[in-house]
Amino acid sequence: QQQVKQSPQSLIVQKGGISIINCAYENTAFDYFPWYQQFPGKGPALLIAIRPDVSEKKEGRFTISFNKSAKQFSLHIMDSQPGDSATYFCAASKEGFKTIFGAGTRLFVKA
Amino acid sequence: DTGVSQDPRHKITKRGQNVTFRCDPISEHNRLYWYRQTLGQGPEFLTYFQNEAQLEKSRLLSDRFSAERPKGSFSTLEIQRTEQGDSAMYLCASSPFGSEAFFGQGTRLTVV
């Protein structure tokens, strides 16, 4: 069920740089697009989420950009820090039900 | 800690044995989900409960898998006659209606 495609698979960014992760979805019925952060041995934790009636949402250093016509959305991490090193998953769902995840992006922030 | 709780955190079992995992959701969350995550992949949906009713099961959930949520509170996931391909992290999540899912720490299953 490859309904959410995520890229890149891995990303190396210098401390203070911008990390950008992209996702594309297929099902136009999706109405909720969360991003999850996962550290090794832990469950995914919700980072930030957006609904398709909004083109951008910012929370601290994290920003989601959403392009409904292109069926694409992206996560930008500003001023990336070594503590941001983790795996990031984009996801999509309809009404928060049966969330479909991308394959993940392993981010490494170099000090 | 009022988050989603899963038990055990790790389970090693021999092929052919049965295993059972438990999930305690955040109280008052009426939705409960089970996901499976293999190394390097995103979580894959297995099944979903609305209160005590199991409303959807993925094709990934073979006949060897069964899940219950008696009284709409905690949930159990049982795998019968385990196979090496069942080795994965089993994640439980809960949510209020129409909201984001909150995940537990997962149960890592290793079948030897």
PDB file of C-alpha atoms in Angstrom:
ATOM      1  CA  GLN A   1       0.000   0.000   0.000  1.00  0.00           C
ATOM      2  CA  GLN A   2       2.533   2.552  -1.242  1.00  0.00           C
ATOM      3  CA  GLN A   3       0.107   5.459  -0.992  1.00  0.00           C
ATOM      4  CA  VAL A   4       2.647   7.841   0.550  1.00  0.00           C
ATOM      5  CA  LYS A   5       6.060   8.204  -1.073  1.00  0.00           C
ATOM      6  CA  GLN A   6       8.845   9.846   0.917  1.00  0.00           C
ATOM      7  CA  SER A   7      12.264  11.142  -0.088  1.00  0.00           C
ATOM      8  CA  PRO A   8      15.152  11.180   0.502  1.00  0.00           C
ATOM      9  CA  GLN A   9      15.818   7.900   2.313  1.00  0.00           C
ATOM     10  CA  SER A  10      18.658   9.520   4.233  1.00  0.00           C
ATOM     11  CA  LEU A  11      19.892  13.047   4.779  1.00  0.00           C
ATOM     12  CA  ILE A  12      23.038  14.541   6.266  1.00  0.00           C
ATOM     13  CA  VAL A  13      22.906  18.196   7.287  1.00  0.00           C
ATOM     14  CA  GLN A  14      25.380  20.461   9.034  1.00  0.00           C
ATOM     15  CA  LYS A  15      24.410  21.888  12.388  1.00  0.00           C
ATOM     16  CA  GLY A  16      22.483  25.100  11.815  1.00  0.00           C
ATOM     17  CA  GLY A  17      21.422  24.088   8.309  1.00  0.00           C
ATOM     18  CA  ILE A  18      17.962  23.417   6.901  1.00  0.00           C
ATOM     19  CA  SER A  19      16.690  19.842   6.605  1.00  0.00           C
ATOM     20  CA  ILE A  20      14.048  19.268   3.929  1.00  0.00           C
ATOM     21  CA  ILE A  21      12.030  16.061   3.558  1.00  0.00           C
ATOM     22  CA  ASN A  22       9.451  15.595   0.822  1.00  0.00           C
ATOM     23  CA  CYS A  23       6.347  13.449   0.524  1.00  0.00           C
ATOM     24  CA  ALA A  24       3.745  12.750  -2.132  1.00  0.00           C
ATOM     25  CA  TYR A  25       0.388  11.079  -1.704  1.00  0.00           C
ATOM     26  CA  GLU A  26      -2.094   9.462  -4.058  1.00  0.00           C
ATOM     27  CA  ASN A  27      -5.434   9.302  -2.305  1.00  0.00           C
ATOM     28  CA  THR A  28      -7.280  12.632  -2.537  1.00  0.00           C
ATOM     29  CA  ALA A  29      -9.583  11.504   0.291  1.00  0.00           C
ATOM     30  CA  PHE A  30      -6.758  12.017   2.799  1.00  0.00           C
ATOM     31  CA  ASP A  31      -7.500  15.029   4.981  1.00  0.00           C
ATOM     32  CA  TYR A  32      -4.861  14.884   7.694  1.00  0.00           C
ATOM     33  CA  PHE A  33      -1.084  14.895   7.168  1.00  0.00           C
ATOM     34  CA  PRO A  34       1.098  14.365  10.238  1.00  0.00           C
ATOM     35  CA  TRP A  35       4.856  14.074  10.563  1.00  0.00           C
ATOM     36  CA  TYR A  36       6.309  11.689  13.127  1.00  0.00           C
ATOM     37  CA  GLN A  37       9.785  11.597  14.656  1.00  0.00           C
ATOM     38  CA  GLN A  38      11.220   8.295  15.814  1.00  0.00           C
ATOM     39  CA  PHE A  39      14.362   7.620  17.817  1.00  0.00           C
ATOM     40  CA  PRO A  40      15.933   4.144  17.887  1.00  0.00           C
ATOM     41  CA  GLY A  41      14.018   1.751  20.119  1.00  0.00           C
ATOM     42  CA  LYS A  42      11.131   4.189  20.593  1.00  0.00           C
ATOM     43  CA  GLY A  43       7.694   4.513  19.103  1.00  0.00           C
ATOM     44  CA  PRO A  44       6.933   7.308  16.623  1.00  0.00           C
ATOM     45  CA  ALA A  45       6.045  10.645  18.232  1.00  0.00           C
ATOM     46  CA  LEU A  46       3.859  13.250  16.560  1.00  0.00           C
ATOM     47  CA  LEU A  47       5.901  16.276  15.539  1.00  0.00           C
ATOM     48  CA  ILE A  48       3.552  18.510  13.577  1.00  0.00           C
ATOM     49  CA  ALA A  49       0.481  18.024  11.384  1.00  0.00           C
ATOM     50  CA  ILE A  50      -1.489  19.910   8.741  1.00  0.00           C
ATOM     51  CA  ARG A  51      -4.884  19.748   7.065  1.00  0.00           C
ATOM     52  CA  PRO A  52      -5.303  20.434   3.316  1.00  0.00           C
ATOM     53  CA  ASP A  53      -7.122  23.740   3.759  1.00  0.00           C
ATOM     54  CA  VAL A  54      -3.835  25.303   4.930  1.00  0.00           C
ATOM     55  CA  SER A  55      -0.723  25.765   2.753  1.00  0.00           C
ATOM     56  CA  GLU A  56       1.783  26.147   5.556  1.00  0.00           C
ATOM     57  CA  LYS A  57       2.049  25.483   9.267  1.00  0.00           C
ATOM     58  CA  LYS A  58       4.930  26.459  11.506  1.00  0.00           C
ATOM     59  CA  GLU A  59       5.730  25.274  15.012  1.00  0.00           C
ATOM     60  CA  GLY A  60       9.047  26.471  16.348  1.00  0.00           C
ATOM     61  CA  ARG A  61      11.811  25.279  14.033  1.00  0.00           C
ATOM     62  CA  PHE A  62       9.484  22.899  12.176  1.00  0.00           C
ATOM     63  CA  THR A  63       7.415  23.955   9.155  1.00  0.00           C
ATOM     64  CA  ILE A  64       5.089  21.934   6.915  1.00  0.00           C
ATOM     65  CA  SER A  65       4.475  23.201   3.384  1.00  0.00           C
ATOM     66  CA  PHE A  66       1.439  21.709   1.646  1.00  0.00           C
ATOM     67  CA  ASN A  67       0.597  21.760  -2.087  1.00  0.00           C
ATOM     68  CA  LYS A  68      -2.873  20.295  -2.549  1.00  0.00           C
ATOM     69  CA  SER A  69      -2.925  20.495  -6.355  1.00  0.00           C
ATOM     70  CA  ALA A  70       0.399  18.640  -6.630  1.00  0.00           C
ATOM     71  CA  LYS A  71      -0.533  16.247  -3.807  1.00  0.00           C
ATOM     72  CA  GLN A  72       2.793  16.956  -2.138  1.00  0.00           C
ATOM     73  CA  PHE A  73       3.905  18.145   1.267  1.00  0.00           C
ATOM     74  CA  SER A  74       7.245  18.710   2.905  1.00  0.00           C
ATOM     75  CA  LEU A  75       8.867  19.172   6.292  1.00  0.00           C
ATOM     76  CA  HIS A  76      11.470  21.865   6.829  1.00  0.00           C
ATOM     77  CA  ILE A  77      13.626  21.804   9.957  1.00  0.00           C
ATOM     78  CA  MET A  78      15.314  25.158  10.421  1.00  0.00           C
ATOM     79  CA  ASP A  79      18.567  25.563  12.396  1.00  0.00           C
ATOM     80  CA  SER A  80      18.983  21.772  12.514  1.00  0.00           C
ATOM     81  CA  GLN A  81      20.605  20.440  15.695  1.00  0.00           C
ATOM     82  CA  PRO A  82      22.376  17.153  16.481  1.00  0.00           C
ATOM     83  CA  GLY A  83      19.432  16.294  18.747  1.00  0.00           C
ATOM     84  CA  ASP A  84      17.206  16.317  15.656  1.00  0.00           C
ATOM     85  CA  SER A  85      19.043  13.248  14.365  1.00  0.00           C
ATOM     86  CA  ALA A  86      16.270  10.663  14.063  1.00  0.00           C
ATOM     87  CA  THR A  87      14.029   8.987  11.516  1.00  0.00           C
ATOM     88  CA  TYR A  88      11.177  11.117  10.228  1.00  0.00           C
ATOM     89  CA  PHE A  89       7.981   9.712   8.767  1.00  0.00           C
ATOM     90  CA  CYS A  90       5.384  11.577   6.787  1.00  0.00           C
ATOM     91  CA  ALA A  91       1.901  10.129   6.951  1.00  0.00           C
ATOM     92  CA  ALA A  92      -1.619  10.634   5.725  1.00  0.00           C
ATOM     93  CA  SER A  93      -5.058   9.647   6.918  1.00  0.00           C
ATOM     94  CA  LYS A  94      -8.741  10.351   6.526  1.00  0.00           C
ATOM     95  CA  GLU A  95     -10.182  11.806   9.717  1.00  0.00           C
ATOM     96  CA  GLY A  96      -7.216  10.474  11.688  1.00  0.00           C
ATOM     97  CA  PHE A  97      -8.217   6.912  10.874  1.00  0.00           C
ATOM     98  CA  LYS A  98      -5.811   4.214   9.601  1.00  0.00           C
ATOM     99  CA  THR A  99      -2.741   6.373   9.166  1.00  0.00           C
ATOM    100  CA  ILE A 100      -0.577   5.421   6.168  1.00  0.00           C
ATOM    101  CA  PHE A 101       3.133   6.054   6.649  1.00  0.00           C
ATOM    102  CA  GLY A 102       5.942   6.834   4.250  1.00  0.00           C
ATOM    103  CA  ALA A 103       9.076   4.701   4.316  1.00  0.00           C
ATOM    104  CA  GLY A 104      10.978   7.191   6.466  1.00  0.00           C
ATOM    105  CA  THR A 105      13.981   9.509   6.196  1.00  0.00           C
ATOM    106  CA  ARG A 106      16.999   8.986   8.403  1.00  0.00           C
ATOM    107  CA  LEU A 107      18.349  12.415   9.316  1.00  0.00           C
ATOM    108  CA  PHE A 108      21.846  12.921  10.669  1.00  0.00           C
ATOM    109  CA  VAL A 109      22.880  16.380  11.791  1.00  0.00           C
ATOM    110  CA  LYS A 110      26.631  16.841  11.952  1.00  0.00           C
ATOM    111  CA  ALA A 111      27.953  18.886  14.858  1.00  0.00           C
TER     112      ALA A 111
ATOM    113  CA  ASP B   1       2.883   8.216  32.816  1.00  0.00           C
ATOM    114  CA  THR B   2      -0.422   8.636  30.982  1.00  0.00           C
ATOM    115  CA  GLY B   3       0.840   7.610  27.521  1.00  0.00           C
ATOM    116  CA  VAL B   4       0.199   4.405  25.606  1.00  0.00           C
ATOM    117  CA  SER B   5       1.773   1.485  27.431  1.00  0.00           C
ATOM    118  CA  GLN B   6       2.881  -1.771  25.795  1.00  0.00           C
ATOM    119  CA  ASP B   7       4.027  -4.969  27.424  1.00  0.00           C
ATOM    120  CA  PRO B   8       6.427  -6.653  27.048  1.00  0.00           C
ATOM    121  CA  ARG B   9       8.986  -4.352  25.474  1.00  0.00           C
ATOM    122  CA  HIS B  10      10.959  -7.261  24.087  1.00  0.00           C
ATOM    123  CA  LYS B  11      10.024 -10.855  23.353  1.00  0.00           C
ATOM    124  CA  ILE B  12      12.221 -13.650  22.035  1.00  0.00           C
ATOM    125  CA  THR B  13      10.391 -16.814  21.093  1.00  0.00           C
ATOM    126  CA  LYS B  14      11.059 -20.018  19.260  1.00  0.00           C
ATOM    127  CA  ARG B  15       9.460 -20.608  15.897  1.00  0.00           C
ATOM    128  CA  GLY B  16       6.101 -22.292  16.296  1.00  0.00           C
ATOM    129  CA  GLN B  17       5.342 -20.858  19.726  1.00  0.00           C
ATOM    130  CA  ASN B  18       2.410 -18.551  20.474  1.00  0.00           C
ATOM    131  CA  VAL B  19       2.965 -15.034  21.806  1.00  0.00           C
ATOM    132  CA  THR B  20       0.620 -12.399  23.190  1.00  0.00           C
ATOM    133  CA  PHE B  21       1.225  -8.681  23.516  1.00  0.00           C
ATOM    134  CA  ARG B  22      -0.738  -6.185  25.575  1.00  0.00           C
ATOM    135  CA  CYS B  23      -1.516  -2.539  24.928  1.00  0.00           C
ATOM    136  CA  ASP B  24      -3.018  -0.085  27.408  1.00  0.00           C
ATOM    137  CA  PRO B  25      -4.204   2.998  25.517  1.00  0.00           C
ATOM    138  CA  ILE B  26      -4.539   6.511  26.835  1.00  0.00           C
ATOM    139  CA  SER B  27      -7.668   6.498  28.940  1.00  0.00           C
ATOM    140  CA  GLU B  28     -10.816   7.725  27.190  1.00  0.00           C
ATOM    141  CA  HIS B  29      -9.287   7.212  23.728  1.00  0.00           C
ATOM    142  CA  ASN B  30     -11.920   5.239  21.893  1.00  0.00           C
ATOM    143  CA  ARG B  31      -9.745   4.327  18.905  1.00  0.00           C
ATOM    144  CA  LEU B  32      -6.946   1.782  19.169  1.00  0.00           C
ATOM    145  CA  TYR B  33      -4.623   0.649  16.396  1.00  0.00           C
ATOM    146  CA  TRP B  34      -2.008  -2.039  15.938  1.00  0.00           C
ATOM    147  CA  TYR B  35       0.861  -1.496  13.511  1.00  0.00           C
ATOM    148  CA  ARG B  36       3.867  -3.564  12.537  1.00  0.00           C
ATOM    149  CA  GLN B  37       7.229  -2.003  11.748  1.00  0.00           C
ATOM    150  CA  THR B  38      10.170  -3.825  10.214  1.00  0.00           C
ATOM    151  CA  LEU B  39      13.687  -2.450  10.147  1.00  0.00           C
ATOM    152  CA  GLY B  40      14.081   0.539   7.887  1.00  0.00           C
ATOM    153  CA  GLN B  41      10.385   0.783   7.077  1.00  0.00           C
ATOM    154  CA  GLY B  42       7.461   2.860   8.222  1.00  0.00           C
ATOM    155  CA  PRO B  43       4.751   1.364  10.419  1.00  0.00           C
ATOM    156  CA  GLU B  44       2.188  -0.728   8.536  1.00  0.00           C
ATOM    157  CA  PHE B  45      -1.445  -0.792   9.610  1.00  0.00           C
ATOM    158  CA  LEU B  46      -2.653  -4.136  10.999  1.00  0.00           C
ATOM    159  CA  THR B  47      -6.008  -3.553  12.660  1.00  0.00           C
ATOM    160  CA  TYR B  48      -8.254  -0.963  14.260  1.00  0.00           C
ATOM    161  CA  PHE B  49     -10.754  -0.902  17.134  1.00  0.00           C
ATOM    162  CA  GLN B  50     -13.450   1.633  17.835  1.00  0.00           C
ATOM    163  CA  ASN B  51     -14.182   0.945  21.496  1.00  0.00           C
ATOM    164  CA  GLU B  52     -14.513  -2.867  21.676  1.00  0.00           C
ATOM    165  CA  ALA B  53     -15.428  -3.375  18.021  1.00  0.00           C
ATOM    166  CA  GLN B  54     -12.729  -4.476  15.596  1.00  0.00           C
ATOM    167  CA  LEU B  55     -13.686  -2.493  12.509  1.00  0.00           C
ATOM    168  CA  GLU B  56     -10.913  -3.242  10.058  1.00  0.00           C
ATOM    169  CA  LYS B  57      -8.162  -5.778   9.534  1.00  0.00           C
ATOM    170  CA  SER B  58      -5.324  -5.463   7.053  1.00  0.00           C
ATOM    171  CA  ARG B  59      -4.526  -8.232   4.598  1.00  0.00           C
ATOM    172  CA  LEU B  60      -1.186  -8.341   6.451  1.00  0.00           C
ATOM    173  CA  LEU B  61      -3.044  -9.898   9.378  1.00  0.00           C
ATOM    174  CA  SER B  62      -3.045 -13.594   8.558  1.00  0.00           C
ATOM    175  CA  ASP B  63      -5.239 -16.181  10.275  1.00  0.00           C
ATOM    176  CA  ARG B  64      -2.438 -16.724  12.799  1.00  0.00           C
ATOM    177  CA  PHE B  65      -2.993 -13.222  14.157  1.00  0.00           C
ATOM    178  CA  SER B  66      -5.873 -12.261  16.403  1.00  0.00           C
ATOM    179  CA  ALA B  67      -6.574  -9.074  18.295  1.00  0.00           C
ATOM    180  CA  GLU B  68      -9.106  -8.285  20.974  1.00  0.00           C
ATOM    181  CA  ARG B  69     -10.175  -5.271  22.952  1.00  0.00           C
ATOM    182  CA  PRO B  70     -12.565  -6.472  25.634  1.00  0.00           C
ATOM    183  CA  LYS B  71     -14.693  -3.758  27.223  1.00  0.00           C
ATOM    184  CA  GLY B  72     -13.058  -1.164  24.999  1.00  0.00           C
ATOM    185  CA  SER B  73     -10.064  -0.692  27.289  1.00  0.00           C
ATOM    186  CA  PHE B  74      -6.771  -2.579  26.883  1.00  0.00           C
ATOM    187  CA  SER B  75      -6.055  -4.680  23.813  1.00  0.00           C
ATOM    188  CA  THR B  76      -4.144  -7.878  23.136  1.00  0.00           C
ATOM    189  CA  LEU B  77      -2.497  -9.076  19.953  1.00  0.00           C
ATOM    190  CA  GLU B  78      -1.813 -12.807  19.721  1.00  0.00           C
ATOM    191  CA  ILE B  79       0.346 -14.505  17.126  1.00  0.00           C
ATOM    192  CA  GLN B  80      -0.028 -18.259  16.884  1.00  0.00           C
ATOM    193  CA  ARG B  81       2.603 -20.609  15.476  1.00  0.00           C
ATOM    194  CA  THR B  82       5.135 -17.814  15.078  1.00  0.00           C
ATOM    195  CA  GLU B  83       7.366 -17.707  11.997  1.00  0.00           C
ATOM    196  CA  GLN B  84      10.689 -15.954  11.479  1.00  0.00           C
ATOM    197  CA  GLY B  85       8.935 -13.489   9.188  1.00  0.00           C
ATOM    198  CA  ASP B  86       6.888 -12.309  12.156  1.00  0.00           C
ATOM    199  CA  SER B  87      10.000 -10.731  13.679  1.00  0.00           C
ATOM    200  CA  ALA B  88       9.261  -7.006  13.869  1.00  0.00           C
ATOM    201  CA  MET B  89       8.307  -4.164  16.172  1.00  0.00           C
ATOM    202  CA  TYR B  90       4.611  -4.272  17.027  1.00  0.00           C
ATOM    203  CA  LEU B  91       3.275  -0.811  17.779  1.00  0.00           C
ATOM    204  CA  CYS B  92       0.036   0.135  19.443  1.00  0.00           C
ATOM    205  CA  ALA B  93      -1.514   3.577  19.105  1.00  0.00           C
ATOM    206  CA  SER B  94      -4.635   5.246  20.417  1.00  0.00           C
ATOM    207  CA  SER B  95      -6.547   8.383  19.538  1.00  0.00           C
ATOM    208  CA  PRO B  96      -9.688  10.268  20.368  1.00  0.00           C
ATOM    209  CA  PHE B  97     -12.191  10.385  17.528  1.00  0.00           C
ATOM    210  CA  GLY B  98     -10.856  12.223  14.472  1.00  0.00           C
ATOM    211  CA  SER B  99      -7.499  13.138  15.948  1.00  0.00           C
ATOM    212  CA  GLU B 100      -3.866  12.159  15.705  1.00  0.00           C
ATOM    213  CA  ALA B 101      -2.639   8.814  16.936  1.00  0.00           C
ATOM    214  CA  PHE B 102      -0.336   8.532  19.940  1.00  0.00           C
ATOM    215  CA  PHE B 103       2.049   5.601  19.817  1.00  0.00           C
ATOM    216  CA  GLY B 104       3.446   3.378  22.521  1.00  0.00           C
ATOM    217  CA  GLN B 105       7.078   2.297  22.749  1.00  0.00           C
ATOM    218  CA  GLY B 106       6.345  -0.936  20.908  1.00  0.00           C
ATOM    219  CA  THR B 107       7.068  -4.599  21.511  1.00  0.00           C
ATOM    220  CA  ARG B 108      10.048  -5.949  19.634  1.00  0.00           C
ATOM    221  CA  LEU B 109       9.486  -9.571  18.680  1.00  0.00           C
ATOM    222  CA  THR B 110      12.350 -11.825  17.657  1.00  0.00           C
ATOM    223  CA  VAL B 111      11.481 -15.305  16.394  1.00  0.00           C
ATOM    224  CA  VAL B 112      14.453 -17.693  16.453  1.00  0.00           C
TER     225      VAL B 112
END
